[in-house]
Short mmCIF file of N, CA and C in Angstrom, two decimals:
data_model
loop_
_atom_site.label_atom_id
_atom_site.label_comp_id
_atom_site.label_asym_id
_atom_site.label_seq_id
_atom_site.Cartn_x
_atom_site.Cartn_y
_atom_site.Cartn_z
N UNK A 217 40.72 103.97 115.52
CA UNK A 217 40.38 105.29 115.06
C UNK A 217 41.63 106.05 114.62
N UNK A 218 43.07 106.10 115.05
CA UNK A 218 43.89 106.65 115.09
C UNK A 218 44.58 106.51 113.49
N UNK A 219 43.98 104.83 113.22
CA UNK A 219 44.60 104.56 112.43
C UNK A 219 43.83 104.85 110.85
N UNK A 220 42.47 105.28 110.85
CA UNK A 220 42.10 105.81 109.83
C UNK A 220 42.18 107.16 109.59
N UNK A 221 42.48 107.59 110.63
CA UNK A 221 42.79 109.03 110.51
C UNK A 221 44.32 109.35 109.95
N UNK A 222 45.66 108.02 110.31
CA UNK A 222 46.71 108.03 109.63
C UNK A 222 46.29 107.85 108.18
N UNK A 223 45.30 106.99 107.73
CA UNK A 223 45.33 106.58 106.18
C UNK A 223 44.69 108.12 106.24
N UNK A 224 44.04 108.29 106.07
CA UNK A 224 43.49 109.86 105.57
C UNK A 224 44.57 111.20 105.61
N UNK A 225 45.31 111.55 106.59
CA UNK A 225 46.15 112.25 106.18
C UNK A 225 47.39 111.60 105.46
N UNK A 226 47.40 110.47 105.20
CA UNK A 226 48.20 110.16 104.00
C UNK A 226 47.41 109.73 102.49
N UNK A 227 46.92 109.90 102.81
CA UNK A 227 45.68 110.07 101.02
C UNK A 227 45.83 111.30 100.98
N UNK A 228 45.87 112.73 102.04
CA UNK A 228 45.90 113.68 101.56
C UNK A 228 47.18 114.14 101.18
N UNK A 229 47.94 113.80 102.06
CA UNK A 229 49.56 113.97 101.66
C UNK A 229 50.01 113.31 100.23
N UNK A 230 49.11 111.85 99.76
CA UNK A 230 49.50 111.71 98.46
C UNK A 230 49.07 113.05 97.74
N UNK A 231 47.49 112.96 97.43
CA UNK A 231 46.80 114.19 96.61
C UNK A 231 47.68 115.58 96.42
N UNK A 232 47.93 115.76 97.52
CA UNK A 232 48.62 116.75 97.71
C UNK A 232 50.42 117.46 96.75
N UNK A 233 50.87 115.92 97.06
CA UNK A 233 52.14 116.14 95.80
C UNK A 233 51.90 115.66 94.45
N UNK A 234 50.66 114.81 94.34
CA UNK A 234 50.31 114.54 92.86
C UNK A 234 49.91 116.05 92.13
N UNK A 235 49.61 116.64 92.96
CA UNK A 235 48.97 118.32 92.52
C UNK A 235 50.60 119.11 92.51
N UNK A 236 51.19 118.85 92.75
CA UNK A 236 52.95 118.98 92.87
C UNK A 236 53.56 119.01 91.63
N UNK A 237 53.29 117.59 91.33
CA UNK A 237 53.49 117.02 90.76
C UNK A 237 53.39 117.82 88.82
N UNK A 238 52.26 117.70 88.87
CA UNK A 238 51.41 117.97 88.00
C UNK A 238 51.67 119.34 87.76
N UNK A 239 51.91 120.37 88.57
CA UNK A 239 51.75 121.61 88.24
C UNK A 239 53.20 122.25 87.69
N UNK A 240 53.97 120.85 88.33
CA UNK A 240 56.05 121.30 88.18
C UNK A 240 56.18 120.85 86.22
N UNK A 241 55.10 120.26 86.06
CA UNK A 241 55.27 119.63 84.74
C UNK A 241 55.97 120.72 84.09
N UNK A 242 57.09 119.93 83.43
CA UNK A 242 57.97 120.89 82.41
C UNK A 242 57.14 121.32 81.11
N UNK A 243 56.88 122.43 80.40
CA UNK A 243 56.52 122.81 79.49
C UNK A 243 57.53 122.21 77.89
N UNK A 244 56.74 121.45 76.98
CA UNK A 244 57.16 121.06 76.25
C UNK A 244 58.05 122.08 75.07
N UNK A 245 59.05 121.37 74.56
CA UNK A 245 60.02 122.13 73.88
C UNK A 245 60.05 121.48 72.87
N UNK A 246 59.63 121.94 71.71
CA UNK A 246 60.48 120.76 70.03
C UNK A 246 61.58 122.05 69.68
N UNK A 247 61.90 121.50 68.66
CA UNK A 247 62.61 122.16 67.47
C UNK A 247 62.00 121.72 65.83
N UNK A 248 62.11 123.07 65.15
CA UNK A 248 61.52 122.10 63.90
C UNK A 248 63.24 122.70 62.79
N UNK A 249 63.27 122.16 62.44
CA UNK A 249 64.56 121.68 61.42
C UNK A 249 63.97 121.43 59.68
N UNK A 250 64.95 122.19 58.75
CA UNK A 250 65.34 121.69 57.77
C UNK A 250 66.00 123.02 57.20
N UNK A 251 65.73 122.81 55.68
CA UNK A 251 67.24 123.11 54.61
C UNK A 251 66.51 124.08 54.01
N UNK A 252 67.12 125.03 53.07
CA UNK A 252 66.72 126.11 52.49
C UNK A 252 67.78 125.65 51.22
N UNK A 253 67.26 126.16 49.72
CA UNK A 253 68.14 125.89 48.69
C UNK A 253 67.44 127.08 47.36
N UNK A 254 68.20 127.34 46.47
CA UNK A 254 68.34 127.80 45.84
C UNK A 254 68.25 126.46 44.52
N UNK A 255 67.38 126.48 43.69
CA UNK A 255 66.69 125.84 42.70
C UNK A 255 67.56 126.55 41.79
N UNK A 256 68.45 126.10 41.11
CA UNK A 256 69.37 126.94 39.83
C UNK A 256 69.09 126.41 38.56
N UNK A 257 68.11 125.28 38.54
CA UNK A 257 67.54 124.95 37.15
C UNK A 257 65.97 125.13 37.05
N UNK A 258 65.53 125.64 38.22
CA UNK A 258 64.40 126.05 38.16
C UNK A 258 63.47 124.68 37.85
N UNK A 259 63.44 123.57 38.58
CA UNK A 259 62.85 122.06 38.56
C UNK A 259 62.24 122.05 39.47
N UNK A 260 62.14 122.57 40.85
CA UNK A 260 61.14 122.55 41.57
C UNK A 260 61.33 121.14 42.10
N UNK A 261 62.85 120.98 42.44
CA UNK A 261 63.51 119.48 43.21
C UNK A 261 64.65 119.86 43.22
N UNK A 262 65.54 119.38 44.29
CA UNK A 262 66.89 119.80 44.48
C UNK A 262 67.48 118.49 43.57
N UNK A 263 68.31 119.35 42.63
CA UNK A 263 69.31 118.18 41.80
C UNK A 263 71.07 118.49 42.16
N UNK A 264 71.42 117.81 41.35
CA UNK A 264 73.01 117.93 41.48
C UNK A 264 74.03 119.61 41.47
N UNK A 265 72.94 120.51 40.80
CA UNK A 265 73.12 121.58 40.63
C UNK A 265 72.56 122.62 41.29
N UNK A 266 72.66 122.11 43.04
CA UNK A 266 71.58 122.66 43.96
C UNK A 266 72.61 123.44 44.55
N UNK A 267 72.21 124.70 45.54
CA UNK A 267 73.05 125.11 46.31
C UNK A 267 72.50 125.99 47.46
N UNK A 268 72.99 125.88 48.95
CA UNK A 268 71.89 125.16 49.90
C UNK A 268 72.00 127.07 50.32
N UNK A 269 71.21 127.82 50.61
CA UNK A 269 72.05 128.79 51.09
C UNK A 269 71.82 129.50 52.51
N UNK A 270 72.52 129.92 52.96
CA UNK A 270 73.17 130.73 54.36
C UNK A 270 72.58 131.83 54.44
N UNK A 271 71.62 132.60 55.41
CA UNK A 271 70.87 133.48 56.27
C UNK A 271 69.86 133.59 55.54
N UNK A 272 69.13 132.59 54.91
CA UNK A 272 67.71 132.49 54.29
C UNK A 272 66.68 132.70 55.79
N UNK A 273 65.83 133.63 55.70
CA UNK A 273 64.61 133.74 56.69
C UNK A 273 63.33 133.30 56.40
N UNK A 274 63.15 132.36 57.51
CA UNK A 274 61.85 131.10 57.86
C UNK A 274 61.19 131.76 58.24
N UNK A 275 59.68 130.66 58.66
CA UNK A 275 58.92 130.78 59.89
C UNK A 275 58.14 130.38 60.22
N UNK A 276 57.97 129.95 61.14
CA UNK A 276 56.82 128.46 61.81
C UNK A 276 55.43 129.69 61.97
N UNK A 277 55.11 128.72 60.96
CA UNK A 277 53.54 129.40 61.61
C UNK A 277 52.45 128.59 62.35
N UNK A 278 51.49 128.87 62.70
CA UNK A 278 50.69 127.40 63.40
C UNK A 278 49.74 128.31 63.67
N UNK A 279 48.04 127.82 62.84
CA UNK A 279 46.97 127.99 62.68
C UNK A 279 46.13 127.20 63.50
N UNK A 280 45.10 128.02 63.90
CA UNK A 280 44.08 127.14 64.75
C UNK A 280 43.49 126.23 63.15
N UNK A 281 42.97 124.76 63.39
CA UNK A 281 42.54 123.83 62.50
C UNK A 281 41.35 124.26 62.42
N UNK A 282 40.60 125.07 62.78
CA UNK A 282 39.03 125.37 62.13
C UNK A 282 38.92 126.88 61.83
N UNK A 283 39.58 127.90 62.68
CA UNK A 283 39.53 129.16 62.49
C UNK A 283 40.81 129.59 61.05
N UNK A 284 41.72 128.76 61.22
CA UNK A 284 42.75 128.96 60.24
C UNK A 284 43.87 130.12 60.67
N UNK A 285 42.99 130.63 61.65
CA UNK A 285 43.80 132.28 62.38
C UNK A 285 45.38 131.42 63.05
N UNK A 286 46.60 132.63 62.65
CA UNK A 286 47.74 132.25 62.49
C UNK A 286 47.50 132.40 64.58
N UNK A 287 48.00 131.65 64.72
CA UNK A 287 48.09 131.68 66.75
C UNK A 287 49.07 131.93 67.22
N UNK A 288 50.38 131.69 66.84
CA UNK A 288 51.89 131.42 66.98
C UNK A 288 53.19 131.47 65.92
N UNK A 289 53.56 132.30 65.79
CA UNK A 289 54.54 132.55 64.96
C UNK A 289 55.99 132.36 65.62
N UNK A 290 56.91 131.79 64.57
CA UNK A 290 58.23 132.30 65.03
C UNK A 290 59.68 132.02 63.99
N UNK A 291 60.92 132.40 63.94
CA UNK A 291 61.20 132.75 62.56
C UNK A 291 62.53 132.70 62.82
N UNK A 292 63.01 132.29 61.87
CA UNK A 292 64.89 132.07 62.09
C UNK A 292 65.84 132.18 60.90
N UNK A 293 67.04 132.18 60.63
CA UNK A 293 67.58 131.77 59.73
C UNK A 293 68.34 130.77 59.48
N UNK A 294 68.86 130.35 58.41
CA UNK A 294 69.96 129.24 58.09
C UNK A 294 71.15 129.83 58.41
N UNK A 295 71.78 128.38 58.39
CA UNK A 295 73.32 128.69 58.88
C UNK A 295 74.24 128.40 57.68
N UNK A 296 75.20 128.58 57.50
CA UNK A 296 75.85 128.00 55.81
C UNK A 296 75.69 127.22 55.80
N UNK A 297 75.12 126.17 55.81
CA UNK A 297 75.10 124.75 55.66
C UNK A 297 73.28 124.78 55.09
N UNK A 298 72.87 125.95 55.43
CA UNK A 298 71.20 126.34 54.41
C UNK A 298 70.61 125.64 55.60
N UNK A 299 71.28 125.12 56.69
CA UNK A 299 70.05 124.50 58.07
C UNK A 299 69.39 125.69 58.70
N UNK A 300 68.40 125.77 59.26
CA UNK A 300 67.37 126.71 60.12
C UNK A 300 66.93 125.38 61.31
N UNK A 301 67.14 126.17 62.60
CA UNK A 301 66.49 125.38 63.78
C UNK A 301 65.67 126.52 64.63
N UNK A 302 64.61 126.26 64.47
CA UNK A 302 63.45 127.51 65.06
C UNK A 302 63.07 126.16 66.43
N UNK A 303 63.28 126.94 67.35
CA UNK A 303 62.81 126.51 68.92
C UNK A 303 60.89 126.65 69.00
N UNK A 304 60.15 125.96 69.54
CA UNK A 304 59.03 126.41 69.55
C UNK A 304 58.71 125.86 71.21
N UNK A 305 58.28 126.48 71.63
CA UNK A 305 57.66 126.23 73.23
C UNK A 305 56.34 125.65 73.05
N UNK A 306 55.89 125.08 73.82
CA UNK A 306 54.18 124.48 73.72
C UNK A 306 54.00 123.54 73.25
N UNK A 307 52.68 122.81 73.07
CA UNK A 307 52.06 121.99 72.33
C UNK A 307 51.04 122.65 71.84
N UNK A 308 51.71 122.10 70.17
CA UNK A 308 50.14 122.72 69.50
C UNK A 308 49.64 121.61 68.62
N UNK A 309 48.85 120.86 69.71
CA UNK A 309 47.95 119.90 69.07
C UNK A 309 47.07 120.32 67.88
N UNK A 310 46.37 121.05 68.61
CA UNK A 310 45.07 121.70 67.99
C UNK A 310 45.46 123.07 67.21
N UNK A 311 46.42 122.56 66.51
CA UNK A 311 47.36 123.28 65.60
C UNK A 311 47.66 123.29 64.02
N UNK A 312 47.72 123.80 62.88
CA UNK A 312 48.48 123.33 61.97
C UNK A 312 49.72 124.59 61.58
N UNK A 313 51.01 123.68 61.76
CA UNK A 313 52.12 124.45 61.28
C UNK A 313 52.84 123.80 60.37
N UNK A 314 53.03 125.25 59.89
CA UNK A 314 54.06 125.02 58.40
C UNK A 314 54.88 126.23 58.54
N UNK A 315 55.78 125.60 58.18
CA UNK A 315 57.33 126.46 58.11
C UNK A 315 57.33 127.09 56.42
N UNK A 316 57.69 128.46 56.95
CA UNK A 316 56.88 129.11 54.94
C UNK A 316 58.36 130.02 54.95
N UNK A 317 58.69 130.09 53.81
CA UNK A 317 59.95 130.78 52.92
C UNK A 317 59.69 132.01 53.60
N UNK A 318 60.55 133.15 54.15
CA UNK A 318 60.16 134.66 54.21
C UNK A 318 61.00 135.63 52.86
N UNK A 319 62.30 135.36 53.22
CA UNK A 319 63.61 136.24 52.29
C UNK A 319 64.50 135.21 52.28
N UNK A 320 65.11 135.44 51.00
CA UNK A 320 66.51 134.83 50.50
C UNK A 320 67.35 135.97 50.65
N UNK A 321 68.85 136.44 50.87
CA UNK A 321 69.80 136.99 51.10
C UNK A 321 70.86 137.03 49.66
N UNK A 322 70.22 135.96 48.36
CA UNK A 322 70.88 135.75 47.51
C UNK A 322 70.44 136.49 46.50
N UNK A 323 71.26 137.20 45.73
CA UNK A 323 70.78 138.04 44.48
C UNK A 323 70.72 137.33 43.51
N UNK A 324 68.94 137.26 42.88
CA UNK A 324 68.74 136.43 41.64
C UNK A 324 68.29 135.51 42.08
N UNK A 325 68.25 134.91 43.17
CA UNK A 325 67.72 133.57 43.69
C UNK A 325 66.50 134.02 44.76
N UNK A 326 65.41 134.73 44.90
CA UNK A 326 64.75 135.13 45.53
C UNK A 326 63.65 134.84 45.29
N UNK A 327 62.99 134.05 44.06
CA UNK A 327 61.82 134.10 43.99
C UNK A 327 61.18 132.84 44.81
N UNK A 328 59.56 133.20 45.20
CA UNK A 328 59.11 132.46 46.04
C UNK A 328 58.23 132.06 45.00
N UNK A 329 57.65 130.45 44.26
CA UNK A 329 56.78 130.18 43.84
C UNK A 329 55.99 128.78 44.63
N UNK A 330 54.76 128.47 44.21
CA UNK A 330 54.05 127.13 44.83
C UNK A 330 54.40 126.32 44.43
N UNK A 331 54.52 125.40 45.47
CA UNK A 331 54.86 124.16 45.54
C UNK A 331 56.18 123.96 46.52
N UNK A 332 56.95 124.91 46.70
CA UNK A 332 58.28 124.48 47.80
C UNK A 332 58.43 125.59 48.69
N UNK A 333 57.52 126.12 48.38
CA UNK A 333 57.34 127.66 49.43
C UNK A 333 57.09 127.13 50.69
N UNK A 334 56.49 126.14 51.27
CA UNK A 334 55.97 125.95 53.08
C UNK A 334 55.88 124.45 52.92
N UNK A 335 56.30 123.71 54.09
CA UNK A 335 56.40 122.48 54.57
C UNK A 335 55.98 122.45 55.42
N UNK A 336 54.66 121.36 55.89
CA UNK A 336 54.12 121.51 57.20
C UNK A 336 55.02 120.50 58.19
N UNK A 337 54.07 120.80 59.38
CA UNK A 337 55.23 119.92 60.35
C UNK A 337 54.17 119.60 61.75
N UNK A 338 54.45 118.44 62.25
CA UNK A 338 53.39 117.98 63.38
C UNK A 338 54.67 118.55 65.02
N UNK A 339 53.92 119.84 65.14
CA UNK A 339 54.37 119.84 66.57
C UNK A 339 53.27 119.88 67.37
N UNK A 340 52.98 118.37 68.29
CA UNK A 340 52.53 118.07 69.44
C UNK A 340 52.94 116.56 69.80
N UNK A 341 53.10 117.00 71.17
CA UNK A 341 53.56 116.12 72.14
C UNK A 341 52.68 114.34 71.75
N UNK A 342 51.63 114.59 71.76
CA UNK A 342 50.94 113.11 71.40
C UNK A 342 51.06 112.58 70.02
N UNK A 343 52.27 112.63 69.41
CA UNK A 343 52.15 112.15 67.89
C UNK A 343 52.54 110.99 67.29
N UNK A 344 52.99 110.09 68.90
CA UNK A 344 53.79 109.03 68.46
C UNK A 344 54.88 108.84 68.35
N UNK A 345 56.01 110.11 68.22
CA UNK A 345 57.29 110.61 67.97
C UNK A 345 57.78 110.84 69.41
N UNK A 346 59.20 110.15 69.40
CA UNK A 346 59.93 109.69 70.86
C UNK A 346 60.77 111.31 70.75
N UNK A 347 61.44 111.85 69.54
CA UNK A 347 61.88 112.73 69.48
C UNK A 347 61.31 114.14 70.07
N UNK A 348 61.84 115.59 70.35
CA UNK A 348 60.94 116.39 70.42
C UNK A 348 62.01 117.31 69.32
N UNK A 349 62.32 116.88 67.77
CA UNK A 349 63.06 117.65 67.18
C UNK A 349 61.69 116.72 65.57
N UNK A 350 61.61 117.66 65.32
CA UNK A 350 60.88 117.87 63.81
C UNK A 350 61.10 118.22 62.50
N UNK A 351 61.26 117.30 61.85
CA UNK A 351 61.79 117.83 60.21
C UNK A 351 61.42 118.34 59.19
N UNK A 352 61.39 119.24 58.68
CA UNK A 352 60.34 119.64 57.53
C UNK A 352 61.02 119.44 56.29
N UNK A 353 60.43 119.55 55.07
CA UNK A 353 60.91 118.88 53.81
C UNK A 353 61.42 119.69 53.45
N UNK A 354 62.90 120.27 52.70
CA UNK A 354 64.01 121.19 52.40
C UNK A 354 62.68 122.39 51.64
N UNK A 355 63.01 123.61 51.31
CA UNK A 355 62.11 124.70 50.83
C UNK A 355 63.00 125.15 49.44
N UNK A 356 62.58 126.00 48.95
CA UNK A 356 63.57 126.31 48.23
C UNK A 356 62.86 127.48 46.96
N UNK A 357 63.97 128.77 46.78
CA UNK A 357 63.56 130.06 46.43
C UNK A 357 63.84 129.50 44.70
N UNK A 358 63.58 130.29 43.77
CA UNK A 358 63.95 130.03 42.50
C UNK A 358 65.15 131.02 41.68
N UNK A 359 66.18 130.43 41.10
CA UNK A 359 67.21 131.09 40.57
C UNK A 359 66.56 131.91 39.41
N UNK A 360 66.67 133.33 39.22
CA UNK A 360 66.57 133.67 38.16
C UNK A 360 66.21 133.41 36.80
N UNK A 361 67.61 132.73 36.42
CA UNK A 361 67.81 132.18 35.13
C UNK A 361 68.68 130.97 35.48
N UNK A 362 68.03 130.22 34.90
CA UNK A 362 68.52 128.13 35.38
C UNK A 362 70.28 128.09 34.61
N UNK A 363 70.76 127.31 35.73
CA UNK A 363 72.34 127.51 34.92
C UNK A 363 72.66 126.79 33.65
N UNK A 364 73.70 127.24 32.92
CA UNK A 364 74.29 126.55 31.75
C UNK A 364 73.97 124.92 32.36
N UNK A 365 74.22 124.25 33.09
CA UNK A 365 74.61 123.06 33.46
C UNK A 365 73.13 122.11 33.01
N UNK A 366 71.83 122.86 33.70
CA UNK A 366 70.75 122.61 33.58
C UNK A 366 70.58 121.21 32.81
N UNK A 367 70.40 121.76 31.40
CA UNK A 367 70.10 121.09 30.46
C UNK A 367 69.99 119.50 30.32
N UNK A 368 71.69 119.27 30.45
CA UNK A 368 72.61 118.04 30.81
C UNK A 368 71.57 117.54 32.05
N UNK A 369 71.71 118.13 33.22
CA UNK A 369 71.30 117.94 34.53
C UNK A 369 69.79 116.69 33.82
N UNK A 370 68.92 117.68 33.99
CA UNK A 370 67.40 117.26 33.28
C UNK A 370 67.72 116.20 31.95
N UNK A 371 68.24 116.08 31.17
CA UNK A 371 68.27 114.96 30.28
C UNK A 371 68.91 113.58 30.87
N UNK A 372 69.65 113.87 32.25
CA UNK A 372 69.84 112.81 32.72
C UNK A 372 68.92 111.73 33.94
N UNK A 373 67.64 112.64 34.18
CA UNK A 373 66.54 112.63 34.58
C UNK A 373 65.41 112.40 33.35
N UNK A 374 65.96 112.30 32.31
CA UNK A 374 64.81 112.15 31.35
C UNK A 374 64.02 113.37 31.31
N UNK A 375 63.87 114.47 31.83
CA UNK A 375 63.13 115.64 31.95
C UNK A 375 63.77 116.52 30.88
N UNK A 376 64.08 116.31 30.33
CA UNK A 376 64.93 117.69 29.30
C UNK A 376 64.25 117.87 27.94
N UNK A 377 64.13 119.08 27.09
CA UNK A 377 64.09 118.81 25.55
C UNK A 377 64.19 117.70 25.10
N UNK A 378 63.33 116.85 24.17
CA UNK A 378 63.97 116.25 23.06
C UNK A 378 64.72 116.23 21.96
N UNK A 379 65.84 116.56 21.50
CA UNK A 379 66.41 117.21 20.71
C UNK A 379 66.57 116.04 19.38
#
């Protein structure tokens, strides 16, 4: 008798720190990462005549997948090097985020058009990914007026005038 009563308060003593256990669980952390650029030929692709730029403002957004309602926001800038690393706490499985252009800091290079305005990005823990750091595809504002260089640039891409 003594001795089922030892297994039982040690089944409860397991239960007991598995609930320990479980509740100490660290709250998941990513980072989502990438580049900000300034389009100076106005191609809507970073070419040779790209230039990456410094205190451009991001921001992770993340939508519920059926309501679409924004749930979680959060927002950073680049560093000279045109990198942005926005911290995000949680898992948002049941999520969709995309990292969307806010302000450029560059005069003449500010415009936001479709197509390089927001890069989505998978932050949740079950994705297959050993990492908890996330990359999104570089963004990028539009120069004004495309530089002298342009031209050259795009004809060496085959994209240029036919002249």
């Amino acid at each position: 008798m003594a001795r089922l009563q030892l297994l039982h308060v040690l089944a409860a003593l397991c239960f007991s720190l598995a609930g320990v256990v479980v509740l100490a669980a660290p709250t998941p952390t990513f980072f989502v990462e990438g580049r900000v650029y300034c389009d100076t030929c106005r191609t809507g692709f970073e070419t040779p005549a790209t230039v990456y730029i410094a205190g451009a403002k991001v921001r992770v957004e993340c939508k519920h997948f059926l309501s679409n309602a924004v749930e979680h926001t959060a927002e950073g800038l680049t560093d000279a090097s045109g990198t942005y690393r926005i911290e995000l706490a949680d898992d948002h499985e049941e999520q969709i985020c995309e990292v969307v252009l806010v302000e450029s800091p560059v005069a003449g290079c500010s415009e936001i058009t479709g197509g390089r305005e927001r890069a989505r990005v998978l932050v949740a823990g079950n994705s297959g990914l050993s990492s908890n750091v996330r990359y999104a595809n570089a963004l990028g504002f539009l120069k004004d007026e495309p530089l002298p260089i342009c031209g050259f640039l795009l004809r060496q891409y085959a994209l240029g005038d036919d002249e």
